[in-house]
XYZ file of C-alpha atoms in Angstrom:
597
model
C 84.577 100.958 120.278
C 84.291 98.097 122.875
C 84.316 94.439 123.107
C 80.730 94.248 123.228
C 79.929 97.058 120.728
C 81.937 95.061 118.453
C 80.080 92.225 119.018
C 76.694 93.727 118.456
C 77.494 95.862 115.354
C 79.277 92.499 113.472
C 75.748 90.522 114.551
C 74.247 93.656 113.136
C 75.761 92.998 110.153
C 78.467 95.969 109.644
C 81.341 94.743 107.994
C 84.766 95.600 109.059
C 85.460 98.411 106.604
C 81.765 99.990 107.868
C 82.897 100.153 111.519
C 86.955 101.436 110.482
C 84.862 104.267 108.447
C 82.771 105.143 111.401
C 85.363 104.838 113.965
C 87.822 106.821 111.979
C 90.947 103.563 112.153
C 91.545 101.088 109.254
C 89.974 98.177 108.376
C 92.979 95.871 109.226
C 92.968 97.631 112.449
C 89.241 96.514 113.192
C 90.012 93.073 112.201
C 93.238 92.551 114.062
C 91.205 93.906 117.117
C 87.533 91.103 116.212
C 90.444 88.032 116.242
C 91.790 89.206 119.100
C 88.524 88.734 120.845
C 87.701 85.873 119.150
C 84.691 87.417 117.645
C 84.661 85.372 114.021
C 81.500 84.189 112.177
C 80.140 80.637 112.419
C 79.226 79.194 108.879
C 75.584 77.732 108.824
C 74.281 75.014 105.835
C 71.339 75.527 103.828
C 69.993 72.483 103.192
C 69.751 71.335 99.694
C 68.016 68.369 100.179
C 64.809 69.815 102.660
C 65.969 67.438 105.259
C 64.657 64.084 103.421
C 67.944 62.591 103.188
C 71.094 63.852 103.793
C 72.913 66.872 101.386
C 75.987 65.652 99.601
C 76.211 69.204 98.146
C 75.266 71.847 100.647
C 76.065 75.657 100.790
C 76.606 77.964 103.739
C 75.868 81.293 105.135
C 77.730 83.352 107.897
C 76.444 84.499 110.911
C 77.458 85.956 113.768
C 74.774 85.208 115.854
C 76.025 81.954 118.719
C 75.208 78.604 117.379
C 77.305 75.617 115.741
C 79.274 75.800 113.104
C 77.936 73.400 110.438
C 80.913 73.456 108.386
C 82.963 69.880 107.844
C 86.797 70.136 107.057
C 88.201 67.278 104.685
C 91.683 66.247 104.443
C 91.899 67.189 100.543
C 93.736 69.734 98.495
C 91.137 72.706 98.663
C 91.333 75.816 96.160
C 88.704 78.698 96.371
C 87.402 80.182 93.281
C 86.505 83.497 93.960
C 83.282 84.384 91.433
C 81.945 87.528 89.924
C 79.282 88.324 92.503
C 76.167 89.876 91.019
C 75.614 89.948 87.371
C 75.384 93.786 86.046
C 76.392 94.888 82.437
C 80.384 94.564 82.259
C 80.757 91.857 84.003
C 78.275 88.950 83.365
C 77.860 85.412 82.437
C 80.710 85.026 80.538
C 83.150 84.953 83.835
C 80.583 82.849 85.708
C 81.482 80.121 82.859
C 84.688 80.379 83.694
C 84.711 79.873 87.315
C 82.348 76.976 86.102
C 84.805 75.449 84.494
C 87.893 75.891 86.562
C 85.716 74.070 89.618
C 85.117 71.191 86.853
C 88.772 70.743 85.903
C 90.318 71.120 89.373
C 87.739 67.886 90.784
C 89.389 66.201 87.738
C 92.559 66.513 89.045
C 91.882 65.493 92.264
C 91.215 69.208 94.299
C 88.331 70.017 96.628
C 86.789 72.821 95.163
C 85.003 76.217 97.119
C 83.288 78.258 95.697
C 82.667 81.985 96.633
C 79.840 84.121 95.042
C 76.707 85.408 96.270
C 74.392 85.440 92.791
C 71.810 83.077 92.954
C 71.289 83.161 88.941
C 74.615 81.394 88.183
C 75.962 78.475 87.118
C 78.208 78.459 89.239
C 75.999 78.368 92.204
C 74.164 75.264 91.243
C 74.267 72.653 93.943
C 76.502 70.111 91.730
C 79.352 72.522 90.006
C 81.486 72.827 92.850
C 82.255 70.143 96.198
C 81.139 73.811 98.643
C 79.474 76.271 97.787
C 79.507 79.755 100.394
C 77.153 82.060 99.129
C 78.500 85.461 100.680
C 80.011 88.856 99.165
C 83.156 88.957 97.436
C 84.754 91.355 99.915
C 88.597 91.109 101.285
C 86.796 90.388 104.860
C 84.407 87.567 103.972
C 87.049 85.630 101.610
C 89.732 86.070 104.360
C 86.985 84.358 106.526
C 86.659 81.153 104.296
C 89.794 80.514 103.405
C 91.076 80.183 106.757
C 88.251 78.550 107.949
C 88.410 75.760 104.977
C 92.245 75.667 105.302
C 92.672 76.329 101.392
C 95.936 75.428 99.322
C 95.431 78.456 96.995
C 92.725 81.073 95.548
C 91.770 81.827 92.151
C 90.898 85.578 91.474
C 91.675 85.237 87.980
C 88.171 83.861 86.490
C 85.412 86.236 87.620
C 86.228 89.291 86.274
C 87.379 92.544 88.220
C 86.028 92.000 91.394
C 88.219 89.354 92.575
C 90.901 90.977 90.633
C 90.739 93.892 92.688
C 90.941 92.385 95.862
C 93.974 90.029 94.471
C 96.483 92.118 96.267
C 95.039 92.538 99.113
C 94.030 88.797 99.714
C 97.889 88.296 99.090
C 99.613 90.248 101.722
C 96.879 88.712 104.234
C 98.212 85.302 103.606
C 96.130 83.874 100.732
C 98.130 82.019 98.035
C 96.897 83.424 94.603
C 97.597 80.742 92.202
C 97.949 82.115 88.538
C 99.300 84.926 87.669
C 100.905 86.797 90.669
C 98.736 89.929 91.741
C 102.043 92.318 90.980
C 101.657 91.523 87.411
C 98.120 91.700 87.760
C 99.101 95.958 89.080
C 101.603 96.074 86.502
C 98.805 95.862 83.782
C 96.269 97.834 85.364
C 98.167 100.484 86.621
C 99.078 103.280 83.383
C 102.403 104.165 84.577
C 103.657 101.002 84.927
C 101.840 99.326 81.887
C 103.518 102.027 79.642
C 107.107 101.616 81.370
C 106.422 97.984 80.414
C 105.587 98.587 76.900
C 108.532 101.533 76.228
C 110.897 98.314 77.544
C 109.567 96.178 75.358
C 109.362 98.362 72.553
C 105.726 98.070 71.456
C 104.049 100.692 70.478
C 100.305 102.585 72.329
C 98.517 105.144 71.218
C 99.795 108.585 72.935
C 98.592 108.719 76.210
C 98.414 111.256 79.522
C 96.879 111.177 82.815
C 94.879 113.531 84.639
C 93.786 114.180 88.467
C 91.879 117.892 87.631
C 90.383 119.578 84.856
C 93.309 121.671 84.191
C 95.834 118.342 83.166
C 92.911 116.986 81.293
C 92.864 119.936 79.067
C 96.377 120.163 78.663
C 96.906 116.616 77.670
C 93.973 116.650 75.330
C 96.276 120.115 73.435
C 98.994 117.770 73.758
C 97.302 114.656 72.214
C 94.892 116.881 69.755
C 90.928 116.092 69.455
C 89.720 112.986 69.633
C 90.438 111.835 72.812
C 89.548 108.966 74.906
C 88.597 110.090 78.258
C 88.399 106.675 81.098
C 88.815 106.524 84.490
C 91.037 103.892 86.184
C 89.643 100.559 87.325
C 86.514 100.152 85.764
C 83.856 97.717 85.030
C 82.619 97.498 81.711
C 84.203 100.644 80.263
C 82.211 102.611 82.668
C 82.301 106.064 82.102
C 84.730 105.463 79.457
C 84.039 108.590 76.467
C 85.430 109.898 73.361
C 85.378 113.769 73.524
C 86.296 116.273 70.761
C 85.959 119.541 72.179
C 87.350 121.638 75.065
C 83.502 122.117 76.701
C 83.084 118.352 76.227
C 86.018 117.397 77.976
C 85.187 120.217 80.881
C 81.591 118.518 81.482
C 82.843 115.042 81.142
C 85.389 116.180 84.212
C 82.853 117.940 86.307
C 79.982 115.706 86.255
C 81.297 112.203 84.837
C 84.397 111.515 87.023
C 85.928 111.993 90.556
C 89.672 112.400 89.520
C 92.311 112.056 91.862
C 96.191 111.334 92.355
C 95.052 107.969 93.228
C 92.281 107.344 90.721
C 93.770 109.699 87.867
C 91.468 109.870 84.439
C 93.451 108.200 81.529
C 93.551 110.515 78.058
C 94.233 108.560 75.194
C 94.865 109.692 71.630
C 91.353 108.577 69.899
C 92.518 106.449 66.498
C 89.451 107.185 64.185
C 89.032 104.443 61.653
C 91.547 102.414 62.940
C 90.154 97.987 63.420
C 90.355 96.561 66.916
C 91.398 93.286 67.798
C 90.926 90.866 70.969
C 93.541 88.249 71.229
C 93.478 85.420 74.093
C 95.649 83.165 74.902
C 96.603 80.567 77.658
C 100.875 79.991 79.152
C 102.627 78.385 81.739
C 105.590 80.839 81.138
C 105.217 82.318 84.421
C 105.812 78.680 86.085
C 109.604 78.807 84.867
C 112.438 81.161 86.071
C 113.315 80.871 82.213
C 110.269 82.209 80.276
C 111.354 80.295 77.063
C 111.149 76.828 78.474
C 107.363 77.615 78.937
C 104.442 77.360 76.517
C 102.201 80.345 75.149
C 99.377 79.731 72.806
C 97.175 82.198 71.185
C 93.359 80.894 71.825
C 91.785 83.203 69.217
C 92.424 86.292 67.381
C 88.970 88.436 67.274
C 88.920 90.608 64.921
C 85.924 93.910 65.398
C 83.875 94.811 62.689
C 83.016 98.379 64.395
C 85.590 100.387 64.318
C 87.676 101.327 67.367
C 85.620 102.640 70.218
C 83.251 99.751 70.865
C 83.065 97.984 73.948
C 84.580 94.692 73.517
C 81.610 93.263 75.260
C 79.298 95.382 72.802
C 80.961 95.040 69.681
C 80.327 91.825 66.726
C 83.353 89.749 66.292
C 85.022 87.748 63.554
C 87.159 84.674 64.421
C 89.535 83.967 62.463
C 90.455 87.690 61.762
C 89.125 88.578 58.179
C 90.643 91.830 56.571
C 94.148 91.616 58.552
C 97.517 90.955 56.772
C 100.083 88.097 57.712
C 102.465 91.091 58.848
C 99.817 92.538 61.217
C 99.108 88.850 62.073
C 102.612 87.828 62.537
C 103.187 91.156 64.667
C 100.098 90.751 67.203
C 101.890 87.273 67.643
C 105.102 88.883 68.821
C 103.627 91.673 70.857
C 101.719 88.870 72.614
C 104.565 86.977 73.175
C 106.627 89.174 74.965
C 103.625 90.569 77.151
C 103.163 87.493 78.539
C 106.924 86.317 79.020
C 107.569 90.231 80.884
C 104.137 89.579 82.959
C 105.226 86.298 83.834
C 101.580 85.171 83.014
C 100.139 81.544 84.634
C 96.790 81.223 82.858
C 94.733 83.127 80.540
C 95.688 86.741 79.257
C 93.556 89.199 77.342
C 94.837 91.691 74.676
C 93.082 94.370 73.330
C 94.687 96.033 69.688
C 94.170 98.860 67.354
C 95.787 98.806 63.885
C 95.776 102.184 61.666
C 97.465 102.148 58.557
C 99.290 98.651 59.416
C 100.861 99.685 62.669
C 99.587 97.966 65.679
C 99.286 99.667 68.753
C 98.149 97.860 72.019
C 95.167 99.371 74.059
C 95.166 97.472 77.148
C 96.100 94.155 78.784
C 94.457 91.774 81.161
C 96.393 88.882 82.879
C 92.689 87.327 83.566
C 89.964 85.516 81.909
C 88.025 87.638 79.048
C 84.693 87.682 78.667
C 85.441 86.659 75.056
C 87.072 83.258 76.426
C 83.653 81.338 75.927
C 83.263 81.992 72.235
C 86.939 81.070 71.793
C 86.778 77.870 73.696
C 83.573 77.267 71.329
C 84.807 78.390 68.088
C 88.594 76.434 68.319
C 86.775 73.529 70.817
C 89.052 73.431 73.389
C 87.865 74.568 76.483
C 90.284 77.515 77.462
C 89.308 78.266 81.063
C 89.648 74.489 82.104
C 93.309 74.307 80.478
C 93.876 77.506 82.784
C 92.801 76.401 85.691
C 94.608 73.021 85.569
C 98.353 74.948 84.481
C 97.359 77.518 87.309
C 97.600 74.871 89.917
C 100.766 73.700 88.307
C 100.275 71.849 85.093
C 102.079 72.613 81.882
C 100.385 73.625 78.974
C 103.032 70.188 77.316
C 101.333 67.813 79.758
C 98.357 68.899 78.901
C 98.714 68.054 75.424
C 97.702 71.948 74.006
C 100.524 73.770 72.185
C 99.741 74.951 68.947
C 97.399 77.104 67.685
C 94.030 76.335 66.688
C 92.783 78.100 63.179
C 89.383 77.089 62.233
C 88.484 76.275 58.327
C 85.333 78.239 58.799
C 83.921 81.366 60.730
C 82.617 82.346 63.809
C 80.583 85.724 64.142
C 79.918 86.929 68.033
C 77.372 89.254 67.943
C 75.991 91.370 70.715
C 72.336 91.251 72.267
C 70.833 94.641 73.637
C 68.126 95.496 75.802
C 67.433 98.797 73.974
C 63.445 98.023 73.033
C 63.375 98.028 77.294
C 64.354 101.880 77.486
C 62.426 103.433 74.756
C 63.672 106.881 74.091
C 67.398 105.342 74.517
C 69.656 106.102 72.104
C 71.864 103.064 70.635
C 74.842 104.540 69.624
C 77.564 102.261 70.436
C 80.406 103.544 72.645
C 83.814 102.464 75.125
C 80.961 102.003 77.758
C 79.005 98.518 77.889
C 75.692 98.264 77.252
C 75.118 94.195 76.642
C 73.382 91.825 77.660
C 74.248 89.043 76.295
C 75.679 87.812 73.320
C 75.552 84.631 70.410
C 77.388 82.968 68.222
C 76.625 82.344 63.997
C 79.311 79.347 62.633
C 79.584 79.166 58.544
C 82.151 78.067 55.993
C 80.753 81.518 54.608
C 81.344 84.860 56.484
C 78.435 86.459 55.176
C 76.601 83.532 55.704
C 78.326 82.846 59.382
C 77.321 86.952 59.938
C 73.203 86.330 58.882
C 73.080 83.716 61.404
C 74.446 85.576 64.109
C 71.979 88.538 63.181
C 68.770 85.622 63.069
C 70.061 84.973 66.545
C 70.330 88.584 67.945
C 66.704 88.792 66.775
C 67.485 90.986 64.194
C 67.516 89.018 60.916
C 68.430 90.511 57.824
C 66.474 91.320 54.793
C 66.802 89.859 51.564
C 64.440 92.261 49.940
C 62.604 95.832 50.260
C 63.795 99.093 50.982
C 67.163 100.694 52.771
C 66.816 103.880 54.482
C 69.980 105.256 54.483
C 71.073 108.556 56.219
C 74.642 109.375 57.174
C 77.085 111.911 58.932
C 79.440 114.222 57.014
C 82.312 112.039 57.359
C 80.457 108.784 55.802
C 78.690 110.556 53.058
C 81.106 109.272 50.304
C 81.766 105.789 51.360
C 78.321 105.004 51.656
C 77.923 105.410 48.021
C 79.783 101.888 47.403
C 77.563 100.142 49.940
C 74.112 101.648 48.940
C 75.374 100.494 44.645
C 75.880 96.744 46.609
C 72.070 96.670 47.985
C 70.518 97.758 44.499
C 72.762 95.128 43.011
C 70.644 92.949 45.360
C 67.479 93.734 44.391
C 66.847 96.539 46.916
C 65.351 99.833 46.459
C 66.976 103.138 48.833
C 65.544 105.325 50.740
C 67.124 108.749 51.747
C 66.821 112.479 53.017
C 68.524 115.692 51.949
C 72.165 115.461 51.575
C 72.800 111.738 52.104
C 70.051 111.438 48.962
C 72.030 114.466 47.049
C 75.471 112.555 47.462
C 73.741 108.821 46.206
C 71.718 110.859 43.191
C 75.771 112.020 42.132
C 77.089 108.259 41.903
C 74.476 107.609 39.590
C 72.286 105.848 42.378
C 68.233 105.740 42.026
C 66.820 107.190 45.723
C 63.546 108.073 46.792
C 63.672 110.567 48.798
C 61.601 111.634 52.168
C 61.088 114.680 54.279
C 63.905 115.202 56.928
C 61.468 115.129 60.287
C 62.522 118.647 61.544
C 61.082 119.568 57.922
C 57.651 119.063 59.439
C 56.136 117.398 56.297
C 54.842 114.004 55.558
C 56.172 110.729 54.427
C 59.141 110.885 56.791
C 61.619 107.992 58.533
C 59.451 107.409 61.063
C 56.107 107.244 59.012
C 57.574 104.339 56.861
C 59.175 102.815 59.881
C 55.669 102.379 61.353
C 54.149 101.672 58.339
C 57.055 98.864 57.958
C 58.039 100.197 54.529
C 61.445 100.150 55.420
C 62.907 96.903 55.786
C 66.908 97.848 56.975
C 68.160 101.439 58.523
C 71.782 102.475 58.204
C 72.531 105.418 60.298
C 75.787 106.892 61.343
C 75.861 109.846 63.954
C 76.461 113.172 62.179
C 78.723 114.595 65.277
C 79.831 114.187 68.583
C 76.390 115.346 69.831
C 73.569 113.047 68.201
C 70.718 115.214 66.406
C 67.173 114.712 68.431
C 66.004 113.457 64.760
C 68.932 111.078 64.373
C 67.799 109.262 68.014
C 64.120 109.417 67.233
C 65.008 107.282 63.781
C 66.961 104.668 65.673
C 64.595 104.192 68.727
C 61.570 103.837 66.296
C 63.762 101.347 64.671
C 64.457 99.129 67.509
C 60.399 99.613 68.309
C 59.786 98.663 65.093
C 61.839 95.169 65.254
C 63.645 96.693 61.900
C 67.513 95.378 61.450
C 69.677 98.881 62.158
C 73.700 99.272 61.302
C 74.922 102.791 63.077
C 78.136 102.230 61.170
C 79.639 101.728 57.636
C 81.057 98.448 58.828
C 78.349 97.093 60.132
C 76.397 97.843 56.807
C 79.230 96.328 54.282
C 78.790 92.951 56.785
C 75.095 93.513 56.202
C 75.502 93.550 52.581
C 77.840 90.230 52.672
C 75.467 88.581 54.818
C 72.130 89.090 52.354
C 74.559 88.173 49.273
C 75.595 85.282 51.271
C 71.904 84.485 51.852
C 70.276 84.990 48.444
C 73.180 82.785 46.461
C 73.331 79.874 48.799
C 70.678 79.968 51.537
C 72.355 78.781 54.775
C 72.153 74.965 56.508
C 72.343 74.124 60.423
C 75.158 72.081 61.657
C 75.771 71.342 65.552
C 79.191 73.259 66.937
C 80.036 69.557 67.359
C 79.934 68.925 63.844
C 82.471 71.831 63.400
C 84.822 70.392 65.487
C-alpha cells in the first residue's frame, strides 16, 4: 500500500476496514496512515431547494474525489444522533421515532442537531427534523469523519437501535463523547458473563443459563439445563437466529447450519420456561448523572405485559399496557429488580427490561440500556413522550427539572398488536418464535380490554368475528385447556369445528362439534375446503411438536390467504374470546389518543 494507492482505492470507494482486510493490518492502522497523508473526504450538499432560493436545511454526501467542501461550521452546541441505517425486520421504525424525537427536544434546548443515517424512507431524514442532515453509513469510519469535521459536543448511540450501539465503544476510545449511558454499561448488559455477574450481585434471579463456542458445550449445557432450551447467538438483531430446541439432533443442526460459534461470539443456552408470561418494562433515569445513585430519579414508562407466552419476539408479540393478569407482588418485584438494574448500570436515559414470571417468581431475560422499540406505544399510551425526556436528561437534565417523576398508570387499556407480511410469502408458515418477523405494528385504546383487544385486531386487518364457525385443532399439550375456551365461543353464539382427537377431547366436555376429515385422510369436507369456501369464520391452531405437521402449515397459510382471523396459541384465543364478548355486549366507540389523555 502507497500514498497514491490509498488515494485511488478511498476515491474508489473502499472503506478503511476493506483495505486493512486486504492488506492484512488493522483498520486503525489504515486510518492513522489516510490522516497522516491528509487524505480525508470533503462533504458535498444536496440541494433541497433545486437551486431556486437558497436551502436552509440541506444534507451532505462524502466524497473523496478534489472539490470544495460545502460544509458550514456554526458556533453552537452540536450533538450527533447516530440513526438506525436501513430499515430491515428487527430494527425498524420504531428507533427512527426516537432519533426523531431526540433531534426535536435537543433544538428546544438550544443544541445544533446532526443527524447520521443513510435510509431515505425515514422520518428522520426529512429535510426539517434535524438543523444537518449527512446521509452516509453508520460505520465507526464515516461517524469518526463527521464528528470531527462538525466539531460535535457529544453523540447519541442510544436511540437507533443496535447499530449505533455496537459501534458505541469503539466511537468512545476514538475520542467521541457518548452522552447517555456510558458504552461500559452498555458491554456490561450485552455481554452474558458480565450481565449474570451483575445479576448474582444483585441477587435477582435468570433462568439457568450456559454458553457455548462448539457443538460439544452446546450439548452438554442443554444435559445440564434439560430440554427446552433456548438456543441465541450473541449480538443480534431482531432475535435473529434465536430458537427453542428440544432434542439432541435439533440442537446438532441448529449448531451446524444456523450459527458460527466462537470464543468470541459464543451461542447463549438458556433454560426454555414453558408457560411462563413475559413482560417488557421501560423506563427513563438520570441516576447515572450522580456519583450517589439515590439522589437521582428512575421512573417506570410502562409495564407491557405479553399475551403469548414466553418465546415471542417482543417486536412480534401483542401487548397489554397496564399489565392485566399480574399480582401487586410480581408488580411490586419487577419495580425493585428495575430499580437496582438501573442504579448498578448507572443508566442516563431510557432502559429496556425484558421478564418471565412462572409460578410467581420473576426471572429477568435480558436488559438494554437503550431505547426499545416498544418506547413509541408507551410514550402514546401514558402521553408523555419518553424518547424526548431522554434525550434532554442525556445531555444533562434531570428527570426533577423536567417535571416527570412518578409513574404514569392509565384508567384504560392499550393493546399493541403486531402486523405481518405473511399473505406476501405464501407457503410460509406463521408460527411465532424468539426470531422477528414484523412489520409493523398498531395500537387499540378502550376502557374495556376485550374491547381495547378487537380494535387492535380491526387494525391488524384481522377483525374478529362475532358470529359463525371456529375451527379448532390443537397439539397434545393444549388438548384439555382448549375445552374452556371452545364452551366460551358456543356461549357466544358460535358453532365449532374440529378433526380427530381435538373433536374427541371437546365431544368429552359435553361440547357439540362437527367434525371434518383430517387432510392427510384424503377425504372431503376438510380445513381447507371450508376455508375456501369461507365457512369458517376464526382458526385456532397450536403446533402439535417441535416440528410443525405439513397439514398443520397448509391450514394456517390457507388461513392468512383466506383473510380469516387465526390464534396459534391458547392465549391468543381466550383474548379472542374477550374481545367478541366485549363486542357483542357493548359495541365499541372511537375516541382520539388525545381524548385519552
Amino acid at each position: 500500500m502507497n500514498a497514491e494507492l490509498l488515494t485511488k482505492a478511498k476515491s474508489l470507494g473502499f472503506s478503511d476496514r476493506q483495505i486493512a482486510h486486504l492488506t492484512d493490518t488493522t483498520e486503525d492502522q489504515v486510518r492513522a496512515e489516510r490522516y497522516q497523508l491528509g487524505l480525508v473526504p470533503s462533504y458535498r450538499l444536496v440541494d433541497t431547494c433545486a437551486a431556486e432560493f437558497e436551502a436552509y436545511t440541506p444534507y451532505f454526501y462524502s466524497t473523496y474525489d478534489r472539490g470544495d467542501d460545502e460544509t458550514k461550521r456554526s458556533d453552537k452546541r452540536k450533538v450527533m444522533i447516530l440513526g438506525g441505517g436501513p430499515n430491515r425486520i428487527g430494527q425498524g421504525i420504531e428507533f427512527d421515532y426516537c432519533c426523531v424525537h431526540a433531534a426535536f427536544a435537543l433544538k428546544e434546548d438550544g443544541f445544533e442537531t446532526i443527524m447520521v443515517n443513510s435510509n431515505p424512507e425515514t422520518v428522520s431524514t426529512d429535510y426539517d427534523t434535524s438543523d444537518k442532515l449527512y446521509f452516509e453509513p453508520l460505520t465507526l469510519e464515516d461517524v469518526l469523519h463527521i464528528y470531527h469535521r462538525e466539531g460535535c459536543w457529544g453523540a447519541i448511540a442510544q436511540f437507533g437501535g443496535q447499530t449505533p450501539l455496537n459501534l458505541a465503544l469503539s466511537l468512545q476510545k476514538n475520542g467521541v463523547n457518548i452522552i447517555g449511558t456510558s458504552p461500559q454499561s452498555i458491554e456490561v448488559a450485552e455481554d452474558r458473563k458480565l450481565f449474570a455477574a451483575m445479576l448474582d450481585r444483585l441477587k435477582i434471579p435468570q433462568p439457568p443459563n450456559g454458553l457455548a463456542t462448539n457443538e460439544a458445550e452446546a450439548l452438554t449445557a442443554a444435559h445440564r439445563l434439560s430440554y427446552p432450551v433456548l438456543v441465541r447467538p450473541s449480538f443480534v438483531l431482531g432475535g435473529r437466529a434465536m430458537q427453542i430446541v428440544y432434542s439432541d439432533a435439533e440442537l446438532q443442526h441448529y449448531m451446524r447450519f444456523a450459527v458460527e460459534a466462537s470464543p468470541e461470539r459464543p451461542v447463549l443456552v438458556d433454560k426454555f420456561l414453558e408457560d411462563a408470561t413475559e413482560v417488557d418494562v421501560d423506563c427513563i433515569t438520570d441516576v447515572g448523572q450522580f456519583d450517589d445513585p439515590t439522589k437521582g430519579t428512575i421512573v417506570i414508562g410502562g409495564v407491557l405485559e405479553h399475551i403469548e407466552f414466553a418465546g415471542v419476539h417482543s417486536g412480534d408479540a401483542a401487548m397489554v399496557l397496564p399489565p392485566h393478569t399480574l399480582s401487586e407482588k410480581v408488580i411490586s418485584t419487577i419495580r425493585e429488580h428495575t430499580h437496582a438494574m438501573a442504579c448498578e448500570l448507572k443508566v442516563i436515559g431510557l432502559m429496556n427490561v425484558q421478564y418471565a414470571i412462572k409460578d410467581e417468581i420473576v426471572y429477568v431475560l435480558e436488559v438494554n440500556p437503550r431505547a426499545s422499540r416498544t418506547v413509541p406505544f408507551v410514550s402514546k399510551a401514558i402521553g408523555v413522550p419518553l424518547a424526548k425526556l431522554a434525550a434532554k436528561v442525556m445531555s444533562g437534565r434531570t428527570l426533577k427539572e423536567l417535571g416527570f417523576t412518578q409513574e404514569i398508570w392509565p384508567k384504560y387499556w392499550a393493546v399493541k398488536e403486531s402486523v405481518f407480511p405473511f399473505n406476501k410469502f405464501q407457503g410460509q408458515d406463521i408460527i411465532l418464535s424468539p426470531e422477528m418477523r414484523s412489520t409493523g405494528e398498531v395500537m387499540g385504546l378502550d376502557a374495556d380490554l376485550g374491547v381495547a383487544y378487537a380494535k387492535a385486531q380491526m387494525a391488524a386487518n384481522s377483525p374478529l368475528p362475532l358470529q359463525g364457525k371456529v375451527f379448532i385443532s390443537v397439539g397434545d399439550l393444549h388438548k384439555q385447556q382448549v375445552a374452556a375456551v371452545a364452551r366460551q365461543f358456543v356461549d357466544l353464539g358460535f358453532e365449532i369445528v374440529s378433526t380427530g382427537g381435538t373433536a374427541t377431547v371437546l365431544e368429552s366436555h359435553g361440547i357439540k362439534v362437527q367434525r371434518i376429515f383430517k387432510l392427510n385422510e384424503g377425504a372431503r369436507p376438510n380445513a381447507i375446503d371450508l376455508l375456501k369456501n369461507r365457512e369458517i369464520q376464526l382458526v385456532i391452531n397450536t403446533p402439535s411438536g417441535a416440528t410443525p405437521r405439513a397439514d398443520e402449515v397448509k391450514i394456517r397459510t390457507t388461513a392468512v390467504m383466506t383473510g380469516t382471523p387465526i390464534m396459534t396459541t391458547l392465549s391468543g384465543a381466550k383474548a379472542a374470546v374477550l374481545g367478541i364478548a366485549a363486542l357483542k355486549k357493548s359495541g365499541y366507540g372511537v375516541r382520539t389518543v388525545q381524548e385519552y389523555h
